[in-house]
Amino acid sequence: TRYKLLLQIVLGLIIGAMMYLNLGIDIIHIPFFGVIHFGIWFIPLAALLVVTFANAVNITDGMDGLAPGLLMISLFGFLLLSMSILDTPLSIFIALWLGGLIAFLYFNVFPARLFMGDVGAMAFGAAFATVGLLTGKVIALIIIGLPFLVDGFSSLIQILGVKILHRRLLPIAPLHYYLLKIGWAEPKIVQRAWLVGIMLVIFGIWLAII
């Protein structure tokens, strides 16, 4: 696990450095305040987001259709944002990614016949964070990707509780398993998560354009 995390950090730093040095990207759009230039500090910020979303999407990928469905909804939001700033290469990339993801989701919904696995989920999470960084809409990325972050954070709380306090802080983690434990059916959890994802995409897009 340590080596996996170290590799993710290195990859995140490489992605951030390529954006900053090769593409000259160091901006973050803050709603109501405008664009802020982070300079070289953009590199560790990019690494943090890449590592966070890589693990958050992987943790969320615990139920049939949950992670890929939320990712599909989120990417539709970033497709609209990339089109609004006339970033054609990024728009094409997201559109192609969506095409493959929708085809995969057809076989991944309950009961699943295909599975993403750690490699696919982590790669998709890192790519999702990269898309948000390329648009400069990091606040929108956090809002739109909030379902992943909440699920991942619930798992992190549980891990820290066991390692530091030597006890579980939550009955079970991540969140989607807790909902399953209290009696929600798996398709119900996934469908409700998709609805939350749709609302957050709408809110995230609104924040990105003001």
Tab-separated table of C-alpha atoms in Angstrom:
chain	number	residue	atom	x	y	z
A	1	THR	CA	0.000	0.000	0.000
A	2	ARG	CA	2.853	2.384	0.821
A	3	TYR	CA	4.500	1.763	-2.536
A	4	LYS	CA	1.163	2.263	-4.304
A	5	LEU	CA	0.655	5.607	-2.563
A	6	LEU	CA	4.227	6.670	-3.324
A	7	LEU	CA	3.716	5.832	-6.991
A	8	GLN	CA	0.497	7.860	-7.029
A	9	ILE	CA	2.266	10.865	-5.485
A	10	VAL	CA	5.068	10.668	-8.058
A	11	LEU	CA	2.523	10.400	-10.871
A	12	GLY	CA	0.574	13.368	-9.474
A	13	LEU	CA	3.719	15.495	-9.271
A	14	ILE	CA	4.619	14.572	-12.859
A	15	ILE	CA	1.138	15.529	-14.065
A	16	GLY	CA	1.281	18.830	-12.168
A	17	ALA	CA	4.788	19.599	-13.450
A	18	MET	CA	3.805	18.867	-17.069
A	19	MET	CA	0.798	21.163	-16.794
A	20	TYR	CA	2.837	23.947	-15.210
A	21	LEU	CA	6.052	23.680	-17.248
A	22	ASN	CA	4.780	22.454	-20.626
A	23	LEU	CA	1.298	23.972	-20.799
A	24	GLY	CA	1.800	26.999	-18.569
A	25	ILE	CA	-1.248	26.138	-16.478
A	26	ASP	CA	-1.254	27.458	-12.915
A	27	ILE	CA	-4.710	28.986	-12.589
A	28	ILE	CA	-7.623	28.111	-10.348
A	29	HIS	CA	-11.046	29.681	-10.854
A	30	ILE	CA	-12.556	30.697	-7.510
A	31	PRO	CA	-16.294	31.501	-7.718
A	32	PHE	CA	-17.111	35.158	-6.891
A	33	PHE	CA	-13.374	36.029	-6.824
A	34	GLY	CA	-12.184	35.156	-10.313
A	35	VAL	CA	-8.961	33.507	-11.465
A	36	ILE	CA	-6.020	33.032	-9.094
A	37	HIS	CA	-2.483	32.150	-10.242
A	38	PHE	CA	-0.826	29.601	-7.954
A	39	GLY	CA	2.560	29.609	-9.666
A	40	ILE	CA	4.773	26.652	-8.798
A	41	TRP	CA	2.433	25.723	-5.926
A	42	PHE	CA	0.079	24.462	-8.617
A	43	ILE	CA	2.263	21.321	-8.866
A	44	PRO	CA	1.686	19.985	-5.308
A	45	LEU	CA	-1.981	21.029	-5.513
A	46	ALA	CA	-2.353	18.978	-8.695
A	47	ALA	CA	-0.606	16.025	-7.067
A	48	LEU	CA	-2.935	16.219	-4.053
A	49	LEU	CA	-6.047	16.214	-6.236
A	50	VAL	CA	-4.788	13.399	-8.465
A	51	VAL	CA	-3.954	11.170	-5.484
A	52	THR	CA	-7.193	12.037	-3.685
A	53	PHE	CA	-9.490	11.282	-6.612
A	54	ALA	CA	-7.553	8.178	-7.671
A	55	ASN	CA	-8.220	6.642	-4.253
A	56	ALA	CA	-11.722	8.103	-3.808
A	57	VAL	CA	-13.000	6.671	-7.102
A	58	ASN	CA	-11.387	3.323	-6.275
A	59	ILE	CA	-13.116	3.211	-2.871
A	60	THR	CA	-16.453	4.196	-4.427
A	61	ASP	CA	-16.150	1.347	-6.922
A	62	GLY	CA	-17.661	-1.129	-4.471
A	63	MET	CA	-21.141	-1.603	-5.941
A	64	ASP	CA	-22.418	-2.464	-9.384
A	65	GLY	CA	-22.666	0.714	-11.451
A	66	LEU	CA	-21.869	3.108	-8.587
A	67	ALA	CA	-18.473	4.559	-9.542
A	68	PRO	CA	-18.808	4.390	-13.361
A	69	GLY	CA	-22.320	5.839	-13.213
A	70	LEU	CA	-21.220	8.761	-11.051
A	71	LEU	CA	-18.186	9.243	-13.276
A	72	MET	CA	-20.365	9.305	-16.400
A	73	ILE	CA	-22.620	11.970	-14.869
A	74	SER	CA	-19.615	14.025	-13.740
A	75	LEU	CA	-17.939	13.833	-17.139
A	76	PHE	CA	-21.042	15.158	-18.873
A	77	GLY	CA	-20.642	18.221	-16.666
A	78	PHE	CA	-16.994	18.669	-17.621
A	79	LEU	CA	-17.826	18.086	-21.273
A	80	LEU	CA	-20.113	21.126	-21.100
A	81	LEU	CA	-17.453	23.146	-19.262
A	82	SER	CA	-14.712	22.244	-21.750
A	83	MET	CA	-17.001	23.185	-24.635
A	84	SER	CA	-17.825	26.496	-22.949
A	85	ILE	CA	-14.125	27.470	-22.895
A	86	LEU	CA	-13.653	26.176	-26.471
A	87	ASP	CA	-11.122	23.532	-25.448
A	88	THR	CA	-11.704	21.219	-28.414
A	89	PRO	CA	-8.984	18.599	-27.677
A	90	LEU	CA	-10.237	18.166	-24.104
A	91	SER	CA	-13.851	18.031	-25.290
A	92	ILE	CA	-12.987	15.273	-27.766
A	93	PHE	CA	-11.090	13.340	-25.097
A	94	ILE	CA	-14.023	13.532	-22.647
A	95	ALA	CA	-16.500	12.564	-25.381
A	96	LEU	CA	-14.446	9.497	-26.318
A	97	TRP	CA	-14.038	8.583	-22.653
A	98	LEU	CA	-17.785	8.918	-22.152
A	99	GLY	CA	-18.467	6.630	-25.108
A	100	GLY	CA	-16.309	3.878	-23.658
A	101	LEU	CA	-17.653	4.439	-20.147
A	102	ILE	CA	-21.289	4.206	-21.231
A	103	ALA	CA	-20.566	0.943	-23.074
A	104	PHE	CA	-18.839	-0.398	-19.944
A	105	LEU	CA	-21.663	0.786	-17.664
A	106	TYR	CA	-24.183	-1.189	-19.748
A	107	PHE	CA	-22.502	-4.375	-18.488
A	108	ASN	CA	-21.584	-3.040	-15.036
A	109	VAL	CA	-25.037	-2.138	-13.717
A	110	PHE	CA	-26.684	-4.565	-11.298
A	111	PRO	CA	-26.097	-7.483	-11.642
A	112	ALA	CA	-22.642	-6.682	-13.030
A	113	ARG	CA	-20.988	-8.826	-15.688
A	114	LEU	CA	-17.881	-6.658	-16.047
A	115	PHE	CA	-15.830	-5.045	-13.274
A	116	MET	CA	-13.485	-2.069	-13.275
A	117	GLY	CA	-10.994	-3.221	-10.650
A	118	ASP	CA	-8.367	-1.185	-8.802
A	119	VAL	CA	-6.305	-0.388	-11.883
A	120	GLY	CA	-9.242	0.977	-13.856
A	121	ALA	CA	-10.809	2.868	-10.938
A	122	MET	CA	-7.563	4.541	-9.877
A	123	ALA	CA	-6.665	5.463	-13.449
A	124	PHE	CA	-10.131	6.921	-14.027
A	125	GLY	CA	-9.969	8.871	-10.768
A	126	ALA	CA	-6.576	10.349	-11.657
A	127	ALA	CA	-7.779	11.203	-15.163
A	128	PHE	CA	-10.921	12.826	-13.751
A	129	ALA	CA	-8.831	15.076	-11.494
A	130	THR	CA	-6.587	15.912	-14.458
A	131	VAL	CA	-9.608	16.982	-16.513
A	132	GLY	CA	-10.703	19.311	-13.722
A	133	LEU	CA	-7.214	20.792	-13.470
A	134	LEU	CA	-6.980	21.328	-17.238
A	135	THR	CA	-10.180	23.359	-17.203
A	136	GLY	CA	-8.971	25.384	-14.204
A	137	LYS	CA	-12.279	24.652	-12.463
A	138	VAL	CA	-10.960	23.029	-9.293
A	139	ILE	CA	-13.881	24.194	-7.137
A	140	ALA	CA	-16.266	22.703	-9.678
A	141	LEU	CA	-14.154	19.524	-9.625
A	142	ILE	CA	-14.566	19.249	-5.860
A	143	ILE	CA	-18.314	19.935	-5.989
A	144	ILE	CA	-18.995	17.620	-8.932
A	145	GLY	CA	-16.726	14.926	-7.485
A	146	LEU	CA	-18.179	15.263	-3.967
A	147	PRO	CA	-19.843	11.800	-3.951
A	148	PHE	CA	-16.430	10.232	-4.502
A	149	LEU	CA	-14.838	12.428	-1.831
A	150	VAL	CA	-17.519	11.665	0.772
A	151	ASP	CA	-17.240	7.918	0.194
A	152	GLY	CA	-13.456	8.066	0.280
A	153	PHE	CA	-13.393	10.300	3.361
A	154	SER	CA	-15.676	7.910	5.262
A	155	SER	CA	-13.182	5.125	4.596
A	156	LEU	CA	-10.257	7.366	5.623
A	157	ILE	CA	-11.972	8.211	8.925
A	158	GLN	CA	-12.395	4.512	9.643
A	159	ILE	CA	-8.748	3.734	8.852
A	160	LEU	CA	-7.438	6.591	11.005
A	161	GLY	CA	-9.724	5.605	13.868
A	162	VAL	CA	-8.446	2.033	13.856
A	163	LYS	CA	-4.767	3.018	13.531
A	164	ILE	CA	-4.705	5.988	15.915
A	165	LEU	CA	-7.547	5.405	18.404
A	166	HIS	CA	-7.616	1.606	17.991
A	167	ARG	CA	-11.360	1.603	17.504
A	168	ARG	CA	-13.858	2.047	14.708
A	169	LEU	CA	-15.384	5.506	14.435
A	170	LEU	CA	-18.127	4.321	12.069
A	171	PRO	CA	-20.211	1.117	12.174
A	172	ILE	CA	-18.898	0.220	8.726
A	173	ALA	CA	-17.115	2.033	5.908
A	174	PRO	CA	-17.240	3.271	3.217
A	175	LEU	CA	-20.620	5.014	3.231
A	176	HIS	CA	-22.263	2.871	0.557
A	177	TYR	CA	-21.684	-0.254	2.674
A	178	TYR	CA	-23.218	1.487	5.684
A	179	LEU	CA	-26.362	2.190	3.670
A	180	LEU	CA	-26.399	-1.463	2.612
A	181	LYS	CA	-26.074	-2.533	6.250
A	182	ILE	CA	-29.078	-0.477	7.395
A	183	GLY	CA	-31.284	-2.129	4.801
A	184	TRP	CA	-31.010	-0.189	1.546
A	185	ALA	CA	-30.954	-2.403	-1.532
A	186	GLU	CA	-27.864	-2.069	-3.726
A	187	PRO	CA	-29.743	-0.694	-6.799
A	188	LYS	CA	-31.457	1.861	-4.524
A	189	ILE	CA	-28.116	3.100	-3.178
A	190	VAL	CA	-26.671	3.420	-6.687
A	191	GLN	CA	-29.708	5.202	-8.114
A	192	ARG	CA	-29.864	7.677	-5.220
A	193	ALA	CA	-26.150	8.364	-5.639
A	194	TRP	CA	-26.698	9.087	-9.334
A	195	LEU	CA	-29.469	11.573	-8.444
A	196	VAL	CA	-27.154	13.329	-5.982
A	197	GLY	CA	-24.472	13.346	-8.677
A	198	ILE	CA	-26.811	15.030	-11.164
A	199	MET	CA	-27.698	17.774	-8.678
A	200	LEU	CA	-24.040	18.379	-7.834
A	201	VAL	CA	-23.106	18.589	-11.524
A	202	ILE	CA	-25.724	21.287	-12.045
A	203	PHE	CA	-24.487	23.191	-8.986
A	204	GLY	CA	-20.841	22.732	-9.998
A	205	ILE	CA	-21.445	24.054	-13.512
A	206	TRP	CA	-23.237	27.095	-12.078
A	207	LEU	CA	-20.281	27.820	-9.781
A	208	ALA	CA	-17.829	27.398	-12.652
A	209	ILE	CA	-19.479	29.986	-14.862
A	210	ILE	CA	-20.093	32.784	-12.350
